[in-house]
PDB file of C-alpha atoms in Angstrom:
ATOM      1  CA  MET A   1     -95.668 181.301 -71.300  1.00  0.00           C
ATOM      2  CA  SER A   2     -93.418 180.249 -73.982  1.00  0.00           C
ATOM      3  CA  ALA A   3     -90.835 177.859 -72.300  1.00  0.00           C
ATOM      4  CA  ASP A   4     -89.504 174.970 -73.348  1.00  0.00           C
ATOM      5  CA  PRO A   5     -91.688 172.172 -71.899  1.00  0.00           C
ATOM      6  CA  THR A   6     -89.073 169.704 -71.360  1.00  0.00           C
ATOM      7  CA  SER A   7     -86.828 172.419 -69.926  1.00  0.00           C
ATOM      8  CA  GLY A   8     -87.033 171.395 -66.334  1.00  0.00           C
ATOM      9  CA  ASP A   9     -87.546 174.765 -65.247  1.00  0.00           C
ATOM     10  CA  ARG A  10     -91.316 174.465 -64.481  1.00  0.00           C
ATOM     11  CA  THR A  11     -92.495 173.838 -61.038  1.00  0.00           C
ATOM     12  CA  CYS A  12     -95.421 171.247 -60.406  1.00  0.00           C
ATOM     13  CA  PRO A  13     -97.971 172.669 -58.535  1.00  0.00           C
ATOM     14  CA  SER A  14     -99.575 169.743 -57.440  1.00  0.00           C
ATOM     15  CA  ALA A  15     -96.167 167.629 -56.288  1.00  0.00           C
ATOM     16  CA  ARG A  16     -95.913 165.341 -52.941  1.00  0.00           C
ATOM     17  CA  CYS A  17     -95.595 166.338 -49.768  1.00  0.00           C
ATOM     18  CA  ALA A  18     -91.540 165.554 -49.543  1.00  0.00           C
ATOM     19  CA  PRO A  19     -88.496 167.255 -47.760  1.00  0.00           C
ATOM     20  CA  GLY A  20     -87.380 169.541 -50.982  1.00  0.00           C
ATOM     21  CA  ASN A  21     -90.902 170.548 -51.916  1.00  0.00           C
ATOM     22  CA  ARG A  22     -92.902 173.558 -50.707  1.00  0.00           C
ATOM     23  CA  LEU A  23     -96.814 174.015 -49.205  1.00  0.00           C
ATOM     24  CA  ILE A  24     -98.703 176.283 -51.316  1.00  0.00           C
ATOM     25  CA  GLY A  25    -101.903 175.568 -50.134  1.00  0.00           C
ATOM     26  CA  VAL A  26    -104.489 174.346 -47.841  1.00  0.00           C
ATOM     27  CA  ARG A  27    -107.893 173.020 -48.218  1.00  0.00           C
ATOM     28  CA  GLY A  28    -110.574 174.396 -46.824  1.00  0.00           C
ATOM     29  CA  PRO A  29    -113.686 173.672 -45.662  1.00  0.00           C
ATOM     30  CA  ASP A  30    -115.444 174.780 -48.619  1.00  0.00           C
ATOM     31  CA  GLY A  31    -113.368 171.688 -50.476  1.00  0.00           C
ATOM     32  CA  ARG A  32    -110.884 174.319 -52.457  1.00  0.00           C
ATOM     33  CA  ILE A  33    -107.615 174.839 -52.171  1.00  0.00           C
ATOM     34  CA  ALA A  34    -106.643 178.104 -50.480  1.00  0.00           C
ATOM     35  CA  ALA A  35    -103.592 179.541 -51.505  1.00  0.00           C
ATOM     36  CA  VAL A  36    -101.078 180.224 -48.817  1.00  0.00           C
ATOM     37  CA  ARG A  37     -99.054 183.453 -48.827  1.00  0.00           C
ATOM     38  CA  THR A  38     -95.137 182.379 -48.769  1.00  0.00           C
ATOM     39  CA  PRO A  39     -95.253 179.147 -49.220  1.00  0.00           C
ATOM     40  CA  LEU A  40     -93.300 176.878 -46.072  1.00  0.00           C
ATOM     41  CA  PRO A  41     -90.404 174.932 -47.136  1.00  0.00           C
ATOM     42  CA  VAL A  42     -90.898 171.417 -46.748  1.00  0.00           C
ATOM     43  CA  THR A  43     -89.015 168.872 -44.233  1.00  0.00           C
ATOM     44  CA  GLU A  44     -88.490 165.386 -43.052  1.00  0.00           C
ATOM     45  CA  ASP A  45     -90.227 166.275 -40.088  1.00  0.00           C
ATOM     46  CA  PHE A  46     -93.399 168.864 -41.772  1.00  0.00           C
ATOM     47  CA  VAL A  47     -93.767 165.190 -43.583  1.00  0.00           C
ATOM     48  CA  ALA A  48     -93.875 163.281 -40.397  1.00  0.00           C
ATOM     49  CA  ALA A  49     -96.210 165.313 -38.686  1.00  0.00           C
ATOM     50  CA  ALA A  50     -98.037 166.009 -41.509  1.00  0.00           C
ATOM     51  CA  SER A  51     -98.880 162.189 -42.342  1.00  0.00           C
ATOM     52  CA  GLU A  52     -99.674 161.061 -38.594  1.00  0.00           C
ATOM     53  CA  HIS A  53    -103.460 162.480 -39.929  1.00  0.00           C
ATOM     54  CA  GLY A  54    -103.567 160.594 -43.689  1.00  0.00           C
ATOM     55  CA  PRO A  55    -102.153 162.225 -46.609  1.00  0.00           C
ATOM     56  CA  PRO A  56    -101.212 165.117 -46.636  1.00  0.00           C
ATOM     57  CA  GLU A  57    -101.855 166.040 -50.273  1.00  0.00           C
ATOM     58  CA  ALA A  58    -106.070 164.972 -49.299  1.00  0.00           C
ATOM     59  CA  ARG A  59    -105.890 168.227 -47.143  1.00  0.00           C
ATOM     60  CA  MET A  60    -102.718 170.426 -48.819  1.00  0.00           C
ATOM     61  CA  ARG A  61    -100.973 171.613 -51.967  1.00  0.00           C
ATOM     62  CA  PHE A  62     -97.339 171.023 -52.497  1.00  0.00           C
ATOM     63  CA  ALA A  63     -94.972 172.589 -55.094  1.00  0.00           C
ATOM     64  CA  GLY A  64     -91.858 170.674 -56.813  1.00  0.00           C
ATOM     65  CA  ARG A  65     -90.194 170.577 -59.310  1.00  0.00           C
ATOM     66  CA  CYS A  66     -91.898 169.678 -62.624  1.00  0.00           C
ATOM     67  CA  ALA A  67     -90.278 166.543 -63.598  1.00  0.00           C
ATOM     68  CA  THR A  68     -91.840 166.156 -66.950  1.00  0.00           C
ATOM     69  CA  SER A  69     -91.675 163.079 -68.497  1.00  0.00           C
ATOM     70  CA  GLY A  70     -90.538 161.502 -65.477  1.00  0.00           C
ATOM     71  CA  CYS A  71     -93.651 161.972 -64.290  1.00  0.00           C
ATOM     72  CA  ALA A  72     -97.447 159.509 -65.050  1.00  0.00           C
ATOM     73  CA  GLN A  73     -99.255 162.817 -65.844  1.00  0.00           C
ATOM     74  CA  TRP A  74     -96.655 164.169 -68.340  1.00  0.00           C
ATOM     75  CA  THR A  75     -98.547 163.476 -72.147  1.00  0.00           C
ATOM     76  CA  GLY A  76     -95.335 163.711 -74.120  1.00  0.00           C
ATOM     77  CA  SER A  77     -95.495 167.670 -74.613  1.00  0.00           C
ATOM     78  CA  ARG A  78     -97.953 168.739 -71.725  1.00  0.00           C
ATOM     79  CA  CYS A  79     -99.016 167.838 -67.884  1.00  0.00           C
ATOM     80  CA  GLY A  80    -101.932 166.308 -68.486  1.00  0.00           C
ATOM     81  CA  VAL A  81    -103.830 166.846 -65.166  1.00  0.00           C
ATOM     82  CA  ILE A  82    -104.330 170.805 -65.769  1.00  0.00           C
ATOM     83  CA  ASP A  83    -106.344 169.091 -69.094  1.00  0.00           C
ATOM     84  CA  ARG A  84    -108.544 166.321 -67.010  1.00  0.00           C
ATOM     85  CA  VAL A  85    -109.227 169.207 -64.254  1.00  0.00           C
ATOM     86  CA  MET A  86    -110.290 171.890 -67.065  1.00  0.00           C
ATOM     87  CA  ALA A  87    -112.461 169.753 -69.303  1.00  0.00           C
ATOM     88  CA  HIS A  88    -114.060 168.175 -65.450  1.00  0.00           C
ATOM     89  CA  LEU A  89    -114.854 171.736 -64.494  1.00  0.00           C
ATOM     90  CA  ASP A  90    -116.464 172.172 -67.900  1.00  0.00           C
ATOM     91  CA  ALA A  91    -118.707 169.473 -67.704  1.00  0.00           C
ATOM     92  CA  LEU A  92    -120.136 169.837 -64.427  1.00  0.00           C
ATOM     93  CA  LYS A  93    -120.433 173.608 -65.533  1.00  0.00           C
ATOM     94  CA  VAL A  94    -118.498 174.548 -62.707  1.00  0.00           C
ATOM     95  CA  PRO A  95    -118.292 178.521 -62.878  1.00  0.00           C
ATOM     96  CA  LEU A  96    -114.652 179.832 -62.632  1.00  0.00           C
ATOM     97  CA  ASP A  97    -113.130 183.210 -61.377  1.00  0.00           C
ATOM     98  CA  PRO A  98    -111.782 185.158 -64.387  1.00  0.00           C
ATOM     99  CA  GLY A  99    -109.330 186.900 -62.222  1.00  0.00           C
ATOM    100  CA  LEU A 100    -106.161 185.917 -61.615  1.00  0.00           C
ATOM    101  CA  PRO A 101    -105.620 184.768 -57.479  1.00  0.00           C
ATOM    102  CA  PRO A 102    -102.906 185.134 -55.461  1.00  0.00           C
ATOM    103  CA  CYS A 103     -99.877 182.742 -56.111  1.00  0.00           C
ATOM    104  CA  ALA A 104     -96.712 182.724 -55.342  1.00  0.00           C
ATOM    105  CA  ILE A 105     -95.422 180.355 -57.909  1.00  0.00           C
ATOM    106  CA  ARG A 106     -97.313 181.682 -60.802  1.00  0.00           C
ATOM    107  CA  ALA A 107     -94.444 182.390 -62.185  1.00  0.00           C
ATOM    108  CA  THR A 108     -92.391 178.576 -63.032  1.00  0.00           C
ATOM    109  CA  CYS A 109     -96.238 177.086 -62.543  1.00  0.00           C
ATOM    110  CA  ARG A 110     -96.332 174.733 -65.301  1.00  0.00           C
ATOM    111  CA  TRP A 111    -100.300 174.578 -65.569  1.00  0.00           C
ATOM    112  CA  PHE A 112     -99.892 178.889 -66.538  1.00  0.00           C
ATOM    113  CA  ASP A 113     -97.415 178.375 -68.777  1.00  0.00           C
ATOM    114  CA  GLN A 114     -99.410 175.737 -70.506  1.00  0.00           C
ATOM    115  CA  THR A 115    -102.761 177.209 -70.513  1.00  0.00           C
ATOM    116  CA  GLY A 116    -102.774 180.387 -68.961  1.00  0.00           C
ATOM    117  CA  SER A 117    -104.654 182.239 -66.983  1.00  0.00           C
ATOM    118  CA  THR A 118    -107.930 179.718 -67.124  1.00  0.00           C
ATOM    119  CA  ALA A 119    -105.027 176.511 -65.045  1.00  0.00           C
ATOM    120  CA  CYS A 120    -105.369 179.192 -62.797  1.00  0.00           C
ATOM    121  CA  ALA A 121    -109.517 179.703 -62.259  1.00  0.00           C
ATOM    122  CA  GLY A 122    -109.311 175.896 -61.964  1.00  0.00           C
ATOM    123  CA  CYS A 123    -106.522 174.461 -59.834  1.00  0.00           C
ATOM    124  CA  SER A 124    -108.293 175.320 -56.052  1.00  0.00           C
ATOM    125  CA  TYR A 125    -110.397 172.705 -56.838  1.00  0.00           C
ATOM    126  CA  VAL A 126    -107.343 170.686 -57.515  1.00  0.00           C
ATOM    127  CA  VAL A 127    -106.753 167.865 -54.207  1.00  0.00           C
ATOM    128  CA  THR A 128    -103.988 165.805 -55.276  1.00  0.00           C
ATOM    129  CA  ASP A 129    -104.700 163.179 -53.055  1.00  0.00           C
ATOM    130  CA  THR A 130    -108.601 162.298 -53.181  1.00  0.00           C
ATOM    131  CA  ARG A 131    -108.393 158.515 -51.520  1.00  0.00           C
ATOM    132  CA  ALA A 132    -109.832 160.372 -48.068  1.00  0.00           C
ATOM    133  CA  MET A 133    -112.323 162.018 -50.403  1.00  0.00           C
ATOM    134  CA  ALA A 134    -113.720 159.294 -52.003  1.00  0.00           C
ATOM    135  CA  ALA A 135    -114.063 157.185 -48.807  1.00  0.00           C
ATOM    136  CA  GLU A 136    -116.275 160.016 -46.788  1.00  0.00           C
TER     137      GLU A 136
END
């Protein structure tokens, strides 16, 4: 877990549904994201089909290249998303599984690189686009 945080070799586990990215999880009935066994490549056709039913990021999770300082979530030295997620789960006293769940991107995951297995414990709670959930 010692990669240069600005090297660009990390994977963002909360990317947008865009060609070139990969589908890594699907939101289940409990609201949590279940990892797919093998990441699926996102194509233009996939984006079009998935977008017919609202924002794909409300129902699925995607991975793409971490943009570091090119991303609004970058704090200057790390991704702020997982820090906010973990603080929120801690404040709500959500019990987290200490084991490592299956993950196809862990070796390059920005959040795992920054935070280790703690990030893995909260990852399934992250829904990238919550606008539709807020409207429910």
